[in-house]
PDB file of C-alpha atoms in Angstrom:
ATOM      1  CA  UNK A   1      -3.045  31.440  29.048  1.00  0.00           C
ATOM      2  CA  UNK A   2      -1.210  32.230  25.515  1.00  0.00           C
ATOM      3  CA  UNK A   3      -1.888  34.009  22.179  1.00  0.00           C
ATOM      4  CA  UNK A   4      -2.562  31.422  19.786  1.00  0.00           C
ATOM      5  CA  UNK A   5      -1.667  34.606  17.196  1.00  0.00           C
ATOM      6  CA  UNK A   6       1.602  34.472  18.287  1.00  0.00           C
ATOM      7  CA  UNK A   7       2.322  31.329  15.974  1.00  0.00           C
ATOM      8  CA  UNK A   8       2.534  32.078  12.463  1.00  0.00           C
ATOM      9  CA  UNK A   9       2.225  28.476  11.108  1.00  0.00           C
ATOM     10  CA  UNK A  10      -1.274  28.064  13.050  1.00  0.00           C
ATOM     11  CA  UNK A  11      -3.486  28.936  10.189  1.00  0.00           C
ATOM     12  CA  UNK A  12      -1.997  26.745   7.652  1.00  0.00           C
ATOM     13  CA  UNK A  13      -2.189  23.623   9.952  1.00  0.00           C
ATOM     14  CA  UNK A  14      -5.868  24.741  10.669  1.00  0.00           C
ATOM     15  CA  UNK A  15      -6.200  25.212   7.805  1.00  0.00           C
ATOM     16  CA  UNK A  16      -8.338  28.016   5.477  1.00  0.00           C
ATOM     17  CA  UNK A  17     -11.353  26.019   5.467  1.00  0.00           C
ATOM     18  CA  UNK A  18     -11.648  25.887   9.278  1.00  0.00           C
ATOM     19  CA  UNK A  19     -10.709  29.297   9.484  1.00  0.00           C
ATOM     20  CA  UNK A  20     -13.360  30.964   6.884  1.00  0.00           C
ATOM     21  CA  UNK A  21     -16.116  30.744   9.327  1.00  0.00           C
ATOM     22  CA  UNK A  22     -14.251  32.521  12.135  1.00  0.00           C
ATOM     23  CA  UNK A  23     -12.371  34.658   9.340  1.00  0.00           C
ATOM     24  CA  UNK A  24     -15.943  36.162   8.515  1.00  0.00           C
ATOM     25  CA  UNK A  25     -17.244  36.417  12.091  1.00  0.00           C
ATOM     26  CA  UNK A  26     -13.833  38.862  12.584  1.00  0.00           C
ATOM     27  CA  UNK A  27     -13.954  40.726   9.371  1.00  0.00           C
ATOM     28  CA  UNK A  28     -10.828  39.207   7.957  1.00  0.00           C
ATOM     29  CA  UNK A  29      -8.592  39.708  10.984  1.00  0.00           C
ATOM     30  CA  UNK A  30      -6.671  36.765  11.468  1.00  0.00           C
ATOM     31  CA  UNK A  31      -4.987  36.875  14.602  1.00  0.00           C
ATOM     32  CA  UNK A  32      -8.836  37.668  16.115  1.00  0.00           C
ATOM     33  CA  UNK A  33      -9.990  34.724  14.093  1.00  0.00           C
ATOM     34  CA  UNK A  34      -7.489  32.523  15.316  1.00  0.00           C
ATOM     35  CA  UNK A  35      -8.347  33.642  18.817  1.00  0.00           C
ATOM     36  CA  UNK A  36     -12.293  33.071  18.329  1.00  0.00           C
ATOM     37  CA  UNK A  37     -11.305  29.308  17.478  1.00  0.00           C
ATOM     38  CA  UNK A  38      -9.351  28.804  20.557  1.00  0.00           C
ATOM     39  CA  UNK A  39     -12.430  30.593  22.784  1.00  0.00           C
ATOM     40  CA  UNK A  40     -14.686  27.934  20.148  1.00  0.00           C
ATOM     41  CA  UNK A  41     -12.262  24.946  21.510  1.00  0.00           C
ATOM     42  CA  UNK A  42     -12.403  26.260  25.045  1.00  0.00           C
ATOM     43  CA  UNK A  43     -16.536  26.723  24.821  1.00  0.00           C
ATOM     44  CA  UNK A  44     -16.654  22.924  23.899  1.00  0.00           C
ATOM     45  CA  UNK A  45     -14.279  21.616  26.210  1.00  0.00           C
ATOM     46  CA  UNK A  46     -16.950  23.214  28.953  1.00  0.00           C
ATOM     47  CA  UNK A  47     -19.933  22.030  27.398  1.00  0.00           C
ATOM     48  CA  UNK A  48     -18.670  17.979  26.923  1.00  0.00           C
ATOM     49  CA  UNK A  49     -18.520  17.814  30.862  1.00  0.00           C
ATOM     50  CA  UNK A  50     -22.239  18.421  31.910  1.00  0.00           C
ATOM     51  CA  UNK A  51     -23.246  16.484  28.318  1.00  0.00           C
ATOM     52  CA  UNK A  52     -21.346  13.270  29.274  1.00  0.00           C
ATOM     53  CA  UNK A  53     -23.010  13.706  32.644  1.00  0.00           C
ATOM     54  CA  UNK A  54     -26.545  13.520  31.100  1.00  0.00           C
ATOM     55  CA  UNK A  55     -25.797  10.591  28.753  1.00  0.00           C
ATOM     56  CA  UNK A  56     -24.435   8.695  31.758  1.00  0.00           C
ATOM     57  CA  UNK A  57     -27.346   9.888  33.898  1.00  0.00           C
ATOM     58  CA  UNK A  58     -30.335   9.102  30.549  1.00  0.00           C
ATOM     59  CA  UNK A  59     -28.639   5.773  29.922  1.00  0.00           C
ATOM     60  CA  UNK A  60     -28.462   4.691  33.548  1.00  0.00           C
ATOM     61  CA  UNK A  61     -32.233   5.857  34.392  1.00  0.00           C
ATOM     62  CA  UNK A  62     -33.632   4.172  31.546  1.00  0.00           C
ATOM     63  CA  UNK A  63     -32.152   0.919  31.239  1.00  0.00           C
ATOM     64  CA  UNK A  64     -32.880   0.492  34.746  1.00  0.00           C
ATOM     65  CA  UNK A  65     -36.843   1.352  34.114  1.00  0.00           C
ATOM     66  CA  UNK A  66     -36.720  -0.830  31.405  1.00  0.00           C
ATOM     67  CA  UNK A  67     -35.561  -3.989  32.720  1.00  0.00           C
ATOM     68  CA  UNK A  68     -37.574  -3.640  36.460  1.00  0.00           C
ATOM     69  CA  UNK A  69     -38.888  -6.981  36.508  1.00  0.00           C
ATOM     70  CA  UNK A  70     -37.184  -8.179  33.279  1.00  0.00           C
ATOM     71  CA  UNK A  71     -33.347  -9.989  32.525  1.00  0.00           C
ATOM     72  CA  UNK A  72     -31.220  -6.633  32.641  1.00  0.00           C
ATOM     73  CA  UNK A  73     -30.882  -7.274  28.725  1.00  0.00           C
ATOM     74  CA  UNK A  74     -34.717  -5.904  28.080  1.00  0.00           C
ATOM     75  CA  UNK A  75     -34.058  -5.499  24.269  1.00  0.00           C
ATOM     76  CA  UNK A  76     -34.338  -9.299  23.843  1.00  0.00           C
ATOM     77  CA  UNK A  77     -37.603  -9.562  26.082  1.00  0.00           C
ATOM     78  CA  UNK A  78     -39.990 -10.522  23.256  1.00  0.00           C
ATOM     79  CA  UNK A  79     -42.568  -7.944  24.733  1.00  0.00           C
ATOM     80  CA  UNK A  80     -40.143  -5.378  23.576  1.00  0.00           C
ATOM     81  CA  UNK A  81     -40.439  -4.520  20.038  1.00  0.00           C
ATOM     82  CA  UNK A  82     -37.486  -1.642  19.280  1.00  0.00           C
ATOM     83  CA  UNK A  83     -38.111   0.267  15.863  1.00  0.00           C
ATOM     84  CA  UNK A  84     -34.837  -0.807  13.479  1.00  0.00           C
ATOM     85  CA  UNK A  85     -32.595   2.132  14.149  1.00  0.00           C
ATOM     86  CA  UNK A  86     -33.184   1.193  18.225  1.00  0.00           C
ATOM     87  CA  UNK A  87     -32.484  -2.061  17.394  1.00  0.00           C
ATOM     88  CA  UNK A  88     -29.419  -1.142  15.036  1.00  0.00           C
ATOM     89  CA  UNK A  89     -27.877   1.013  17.564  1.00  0.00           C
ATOM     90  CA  UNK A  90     -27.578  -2.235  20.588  1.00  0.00           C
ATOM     91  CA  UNK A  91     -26.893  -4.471  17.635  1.00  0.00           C
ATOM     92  CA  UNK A  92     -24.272  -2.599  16.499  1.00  0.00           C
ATOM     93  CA  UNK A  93     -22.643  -2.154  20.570  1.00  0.00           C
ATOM     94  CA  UNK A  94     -22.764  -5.709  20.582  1.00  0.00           C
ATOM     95  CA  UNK A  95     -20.980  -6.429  17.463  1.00  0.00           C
ATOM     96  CA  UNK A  96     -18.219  -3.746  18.621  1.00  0.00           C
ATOM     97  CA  UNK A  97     -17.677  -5.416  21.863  1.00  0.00           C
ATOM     98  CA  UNK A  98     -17.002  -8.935  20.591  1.00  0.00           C
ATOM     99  CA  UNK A  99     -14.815  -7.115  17.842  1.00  0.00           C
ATOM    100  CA  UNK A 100     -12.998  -5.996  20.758  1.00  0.00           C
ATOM    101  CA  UNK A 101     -12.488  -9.567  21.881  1.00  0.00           C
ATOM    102  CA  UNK A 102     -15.851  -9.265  24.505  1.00  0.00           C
ATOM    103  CA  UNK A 103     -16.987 -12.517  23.177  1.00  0.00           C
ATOM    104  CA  UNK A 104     -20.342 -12.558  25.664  1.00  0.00           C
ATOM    105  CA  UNK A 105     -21.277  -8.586  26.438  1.00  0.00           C
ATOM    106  CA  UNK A 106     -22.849  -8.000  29.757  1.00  0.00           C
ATOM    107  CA  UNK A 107     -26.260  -6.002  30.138  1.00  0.00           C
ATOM    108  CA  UNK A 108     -24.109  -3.754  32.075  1.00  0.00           C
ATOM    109  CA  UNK A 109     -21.518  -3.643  28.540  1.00  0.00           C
ATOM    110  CA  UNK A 110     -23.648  -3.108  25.847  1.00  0.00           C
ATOM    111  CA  UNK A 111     -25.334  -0.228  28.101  1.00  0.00           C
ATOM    112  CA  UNK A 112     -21.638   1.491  28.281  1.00  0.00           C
ATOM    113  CA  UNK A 113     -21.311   0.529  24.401  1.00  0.00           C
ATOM    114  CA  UNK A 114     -24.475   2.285  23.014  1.00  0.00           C
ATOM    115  CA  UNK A 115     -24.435   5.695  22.131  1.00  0.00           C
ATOM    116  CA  UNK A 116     -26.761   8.503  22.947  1.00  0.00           C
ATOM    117  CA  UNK A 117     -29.070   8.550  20.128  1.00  0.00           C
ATOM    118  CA  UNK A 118     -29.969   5.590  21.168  1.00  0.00           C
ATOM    119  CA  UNK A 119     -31.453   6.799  24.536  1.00  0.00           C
ATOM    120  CA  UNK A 120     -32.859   9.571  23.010  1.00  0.00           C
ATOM    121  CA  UNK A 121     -34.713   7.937  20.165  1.00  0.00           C
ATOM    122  CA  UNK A 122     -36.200   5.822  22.975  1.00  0.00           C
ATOM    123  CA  UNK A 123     -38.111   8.648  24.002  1.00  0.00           C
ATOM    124  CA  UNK A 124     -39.239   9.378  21.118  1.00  0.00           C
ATOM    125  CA  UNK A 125     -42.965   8.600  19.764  1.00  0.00           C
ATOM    126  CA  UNK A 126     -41.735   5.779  17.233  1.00  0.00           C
ATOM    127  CA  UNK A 127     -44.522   4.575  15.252  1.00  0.00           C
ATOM    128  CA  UNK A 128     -47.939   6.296  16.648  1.00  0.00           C
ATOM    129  CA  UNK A 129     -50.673   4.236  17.718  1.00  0.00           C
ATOM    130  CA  UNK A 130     -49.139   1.246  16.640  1.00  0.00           C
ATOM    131  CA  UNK A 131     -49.555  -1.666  19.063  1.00  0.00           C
ATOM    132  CA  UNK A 132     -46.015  -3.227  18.678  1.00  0.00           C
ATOM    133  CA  UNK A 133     -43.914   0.064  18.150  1.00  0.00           C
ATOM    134  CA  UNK A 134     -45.546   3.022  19.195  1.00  0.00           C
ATOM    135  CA  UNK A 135     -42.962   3.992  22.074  1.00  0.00           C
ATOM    136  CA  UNK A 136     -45.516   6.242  23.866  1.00  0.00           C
ATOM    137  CA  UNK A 137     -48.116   3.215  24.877  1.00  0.00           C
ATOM    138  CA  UNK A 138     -45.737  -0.167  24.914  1.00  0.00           C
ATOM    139  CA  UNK A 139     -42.670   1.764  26.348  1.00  0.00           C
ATOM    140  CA  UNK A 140     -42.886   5.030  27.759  1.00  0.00           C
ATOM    141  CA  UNK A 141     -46.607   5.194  29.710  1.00  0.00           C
ATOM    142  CA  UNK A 142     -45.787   1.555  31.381  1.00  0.00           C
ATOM    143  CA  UNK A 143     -42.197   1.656  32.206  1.00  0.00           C
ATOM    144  CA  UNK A 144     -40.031   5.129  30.964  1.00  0.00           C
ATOM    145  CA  UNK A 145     -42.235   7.619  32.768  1.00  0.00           C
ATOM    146  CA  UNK A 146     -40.738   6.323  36.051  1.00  0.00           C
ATOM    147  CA  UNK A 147     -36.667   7.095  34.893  1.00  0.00           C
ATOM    148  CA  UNK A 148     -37.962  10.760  35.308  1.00  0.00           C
ATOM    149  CA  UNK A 149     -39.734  11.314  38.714  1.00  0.00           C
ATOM    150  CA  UNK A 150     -39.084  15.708  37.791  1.00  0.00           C
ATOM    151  CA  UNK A 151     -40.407  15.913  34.483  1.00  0.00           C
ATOM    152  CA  UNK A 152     -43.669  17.206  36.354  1.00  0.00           C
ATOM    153  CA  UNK A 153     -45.858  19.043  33.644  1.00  0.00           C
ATOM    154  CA  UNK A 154     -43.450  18.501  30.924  1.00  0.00           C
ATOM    155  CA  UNK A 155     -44.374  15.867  28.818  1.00  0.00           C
ATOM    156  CA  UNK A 156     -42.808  12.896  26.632  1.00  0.00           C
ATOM    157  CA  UNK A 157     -42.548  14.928  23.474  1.00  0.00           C
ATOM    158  CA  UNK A 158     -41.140  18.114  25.068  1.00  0.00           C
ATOM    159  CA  UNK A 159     -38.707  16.097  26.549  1.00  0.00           C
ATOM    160  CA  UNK A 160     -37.568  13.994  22.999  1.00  0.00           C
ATOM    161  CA  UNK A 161     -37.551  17.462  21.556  1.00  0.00           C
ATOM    162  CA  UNK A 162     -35.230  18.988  24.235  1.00  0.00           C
ATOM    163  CA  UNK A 163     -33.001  15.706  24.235  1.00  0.00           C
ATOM    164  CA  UNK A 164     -32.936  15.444  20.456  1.00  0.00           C
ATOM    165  CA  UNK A 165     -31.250  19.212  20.130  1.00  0.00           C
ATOM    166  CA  UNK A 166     -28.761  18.150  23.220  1.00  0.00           C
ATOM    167  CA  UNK A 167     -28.098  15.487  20.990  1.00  0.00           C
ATOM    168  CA  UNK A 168     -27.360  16.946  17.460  1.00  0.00           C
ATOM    169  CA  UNK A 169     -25.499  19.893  19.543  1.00  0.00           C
ATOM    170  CA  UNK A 170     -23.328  16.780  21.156  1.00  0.00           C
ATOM    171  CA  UNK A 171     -22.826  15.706  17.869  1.00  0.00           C
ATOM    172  CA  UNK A 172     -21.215  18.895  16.137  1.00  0.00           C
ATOM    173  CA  UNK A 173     -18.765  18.780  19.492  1.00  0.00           C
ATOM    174  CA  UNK A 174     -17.632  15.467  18.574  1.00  0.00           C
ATOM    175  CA  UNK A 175     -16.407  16.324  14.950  1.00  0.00           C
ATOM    176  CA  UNK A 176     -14.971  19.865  16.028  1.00  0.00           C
ATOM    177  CA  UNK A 177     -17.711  21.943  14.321  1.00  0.00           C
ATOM    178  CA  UNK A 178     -18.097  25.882  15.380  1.00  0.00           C
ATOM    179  CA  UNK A 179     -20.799  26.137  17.840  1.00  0.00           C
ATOM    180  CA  UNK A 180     -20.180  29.672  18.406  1.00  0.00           C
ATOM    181  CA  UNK A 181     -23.545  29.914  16.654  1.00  0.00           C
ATOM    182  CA  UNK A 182     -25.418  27.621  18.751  1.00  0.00           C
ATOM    183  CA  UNK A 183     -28.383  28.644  20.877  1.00  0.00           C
ATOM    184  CA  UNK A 184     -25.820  28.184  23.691  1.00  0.00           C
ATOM    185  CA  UNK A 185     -27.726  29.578  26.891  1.00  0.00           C
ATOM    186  CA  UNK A 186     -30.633  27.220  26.041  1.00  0.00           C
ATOM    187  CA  UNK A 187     -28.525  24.079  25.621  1.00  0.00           C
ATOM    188  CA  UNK A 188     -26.751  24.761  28.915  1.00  0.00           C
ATOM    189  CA  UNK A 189     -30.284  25.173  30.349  1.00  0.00           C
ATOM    190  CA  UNK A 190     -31.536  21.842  28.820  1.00  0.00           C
ATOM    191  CA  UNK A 191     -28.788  19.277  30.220  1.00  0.00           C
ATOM    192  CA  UNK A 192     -29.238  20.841  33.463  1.00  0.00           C
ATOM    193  CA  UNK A 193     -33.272  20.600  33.819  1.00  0.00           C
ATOM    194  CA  UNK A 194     -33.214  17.410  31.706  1.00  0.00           C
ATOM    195  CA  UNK A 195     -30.356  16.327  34.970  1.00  0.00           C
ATOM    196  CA  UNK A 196     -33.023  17.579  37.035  1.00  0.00           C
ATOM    197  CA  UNK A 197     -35.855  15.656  35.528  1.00  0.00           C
ATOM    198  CA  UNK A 198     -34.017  12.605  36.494  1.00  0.00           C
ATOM    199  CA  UNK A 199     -32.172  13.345  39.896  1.00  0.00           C
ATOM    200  CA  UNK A 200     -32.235  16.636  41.534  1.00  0.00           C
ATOM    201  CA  UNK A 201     -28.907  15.708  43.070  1.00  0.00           C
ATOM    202  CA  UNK A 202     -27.332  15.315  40.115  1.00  0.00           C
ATOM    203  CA  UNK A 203     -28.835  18.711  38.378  1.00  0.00           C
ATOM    204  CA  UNK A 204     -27.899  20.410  41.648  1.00  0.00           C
ATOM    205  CA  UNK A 205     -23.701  19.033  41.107  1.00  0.00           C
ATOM    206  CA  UNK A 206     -24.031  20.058  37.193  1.00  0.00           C
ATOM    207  CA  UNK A 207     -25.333  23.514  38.430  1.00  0.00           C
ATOM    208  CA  UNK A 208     -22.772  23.898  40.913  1.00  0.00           C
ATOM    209  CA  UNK A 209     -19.593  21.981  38.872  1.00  0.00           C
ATOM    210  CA  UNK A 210     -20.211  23.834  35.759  1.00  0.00           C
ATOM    211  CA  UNK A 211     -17.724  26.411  33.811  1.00  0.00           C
ATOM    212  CA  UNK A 212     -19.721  27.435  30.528  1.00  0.00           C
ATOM    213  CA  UNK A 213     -20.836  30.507  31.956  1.00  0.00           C
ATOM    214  CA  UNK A 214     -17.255  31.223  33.065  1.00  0.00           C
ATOM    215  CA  UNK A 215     -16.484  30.491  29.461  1.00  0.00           C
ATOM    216  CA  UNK A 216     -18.960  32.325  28.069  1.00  0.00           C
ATOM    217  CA  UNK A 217     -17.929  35.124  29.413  1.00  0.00           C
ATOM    218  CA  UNK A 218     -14.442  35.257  28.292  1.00  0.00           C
ATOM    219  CA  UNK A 219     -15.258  35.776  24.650  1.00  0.00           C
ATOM    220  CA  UNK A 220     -13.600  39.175  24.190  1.00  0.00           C
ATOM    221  CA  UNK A 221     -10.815  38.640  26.801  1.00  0.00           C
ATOM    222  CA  UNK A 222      -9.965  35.713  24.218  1.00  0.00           C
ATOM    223  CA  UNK A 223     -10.853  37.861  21.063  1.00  0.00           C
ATOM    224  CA  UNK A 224      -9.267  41.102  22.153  1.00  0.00           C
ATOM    225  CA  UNK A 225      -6.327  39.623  24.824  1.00  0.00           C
ATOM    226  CA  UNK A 226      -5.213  36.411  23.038  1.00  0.00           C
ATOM    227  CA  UNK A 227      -5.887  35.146  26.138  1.00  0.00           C
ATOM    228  CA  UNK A 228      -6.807  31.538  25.266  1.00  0.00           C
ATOM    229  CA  UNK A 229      -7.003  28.032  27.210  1.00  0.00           C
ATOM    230  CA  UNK A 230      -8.536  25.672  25.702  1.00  0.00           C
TER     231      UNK A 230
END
C-alpha cells in the first residue's frame, strides 16, 4: 500500500481534467482527490473480475442454445434472421480475425471475438411482433429461454434491462471513467444473480471469489490513509 499524494508530478500526468471530478467530490483537496482516484482504479480492478466472468458465462450459454441442433455457426442458419447491429457485431469479429491472419474463423473463434453487446442485444426484444426479427418469438421463446434454467419468475425483458446496465457500466470501466457514482451495490448484485440465472455453480464461485465489498469498504482508509492499491 502507498500514498499516491506522496508524488508531486501525479496530477499533471493525470492530468486536471481527470482530476476535476474527484477535485469536486473532495472540496479542492488534492492529495484526497488523488487518493479517491486510486480507491476509483482499485473499485474497477474488483469489479472487471466477476464482469468478465458473466460475459464468458452469457456468451458460452447462449451460443450453445442457439446452435442445439444447428452447425455451431447459427448466425448463418437461414432460419436466423439477426437485426443489423447483431449482425454487425459477428461480422465485424470475423473481419478482425482474418485481419489477424485467421483466414477461416472457427464457431468456437468468432464466439471469443464478439463482444458483449452483442450477447446482450440478443436478449433483447428486437423488432416486436415481427415474424423474421422479433427476438422474443423466433429466438428467445424457442431456443434462449433454455441458456437460463434460474431466471424463474424473472422474465426476458427484466433480464435485457439488468444485462444492458451491466453492460454500459462495463463499458465506462473499459475507457477509465469514474464510477464512484455508479449504483455500485446493485451492479455487484446483478452479475451475480444474472451468474446465477445461468449456473448456480458459477454464481456460488463469483459470491465466494469476489473483493468489491472488500473494496468498497476501504473508501476512507484510501481517502483519509493514502492507503491505495490499485
Amino acid at each position: 500500500m502507498i500514498d499516491p499524494a506522496r508524488f508531486r508530478a501525479l496530477p499533471d500526468r493525470i492530468s486536471a481534467p481527470r482530476l476535476a471530478r474527484f477535485m469536486a467530490l473532495q472540496d479542492g483537496h488534492v492529495h484526497r482527490a488523488l487518493r479517491l482516484y486510486a480507491w476509483n482504479t482499485e473499485l474497477t480492478t474488483a469489479f472487471w473480475g466477476p464482469i468478465a466472468w458473466l460475459e464468458v458465462l452469457l456468451r458460452n450459454a447462449v451460443h450453445d442454445a442457439l446452435r442445439a441442433g444447428r452447425a455451431d455457426d447459427w448466425w448463418n442458419d437461414p432460419a436466423v434472421h439477426l437485426m443489423q447491429r447483431e449482425r454487425r457485431a459477428v461480422d465485424g469479429a470475423i473481419s478482425t480475425l482474418q485481419r489477424r491472419g485467421v483466414d477461416e474463423p472457427s464457431a468456437d473463434d468468432v464466439v471469443a471475438a464478439t463482444s458483449f453487446g452483442l450477447w446482450v442485444g440478443l436478449t433483447d426484444a428486437g423488432i416486436p411482433r415481427d415474424p423474421r426479427f422479433g427476438y422474443e418469438t423466433t429466438l428467445w421463446q424457442p431456443r434462449m429461454v433454455r441458456a437460463f434454467p434460474g431466471l424463474r419468475t424473472v422474465r426476458r425483458k427484466q433480464l435485457h434491462r439488468r444485462l444492458d446496465e451491466v453492460r454500459r457500466f462495463r463499458n465506462r470501466l473499459a475507457h477509465h471513467e469514474p464510477i464512484i457514482g455508479a449504483p455500485l451495490e446493485r451492479v455487484r448484485d446483478d452479475v451475480l444473480e444474472i451468474a446465477g440465472f445461468i449456473d448456480t455453480d458459477a454464481e456460488q464461485f463469483l459470491r465466494g471469489a469476489h473483493r468489491i465489498d472488500e473494496v468498497l469498504a476501504r473508501r476512507d482508509c484510501v481517502i483519509d490513509e493514502g492507503r491505495a492499491v490499485i
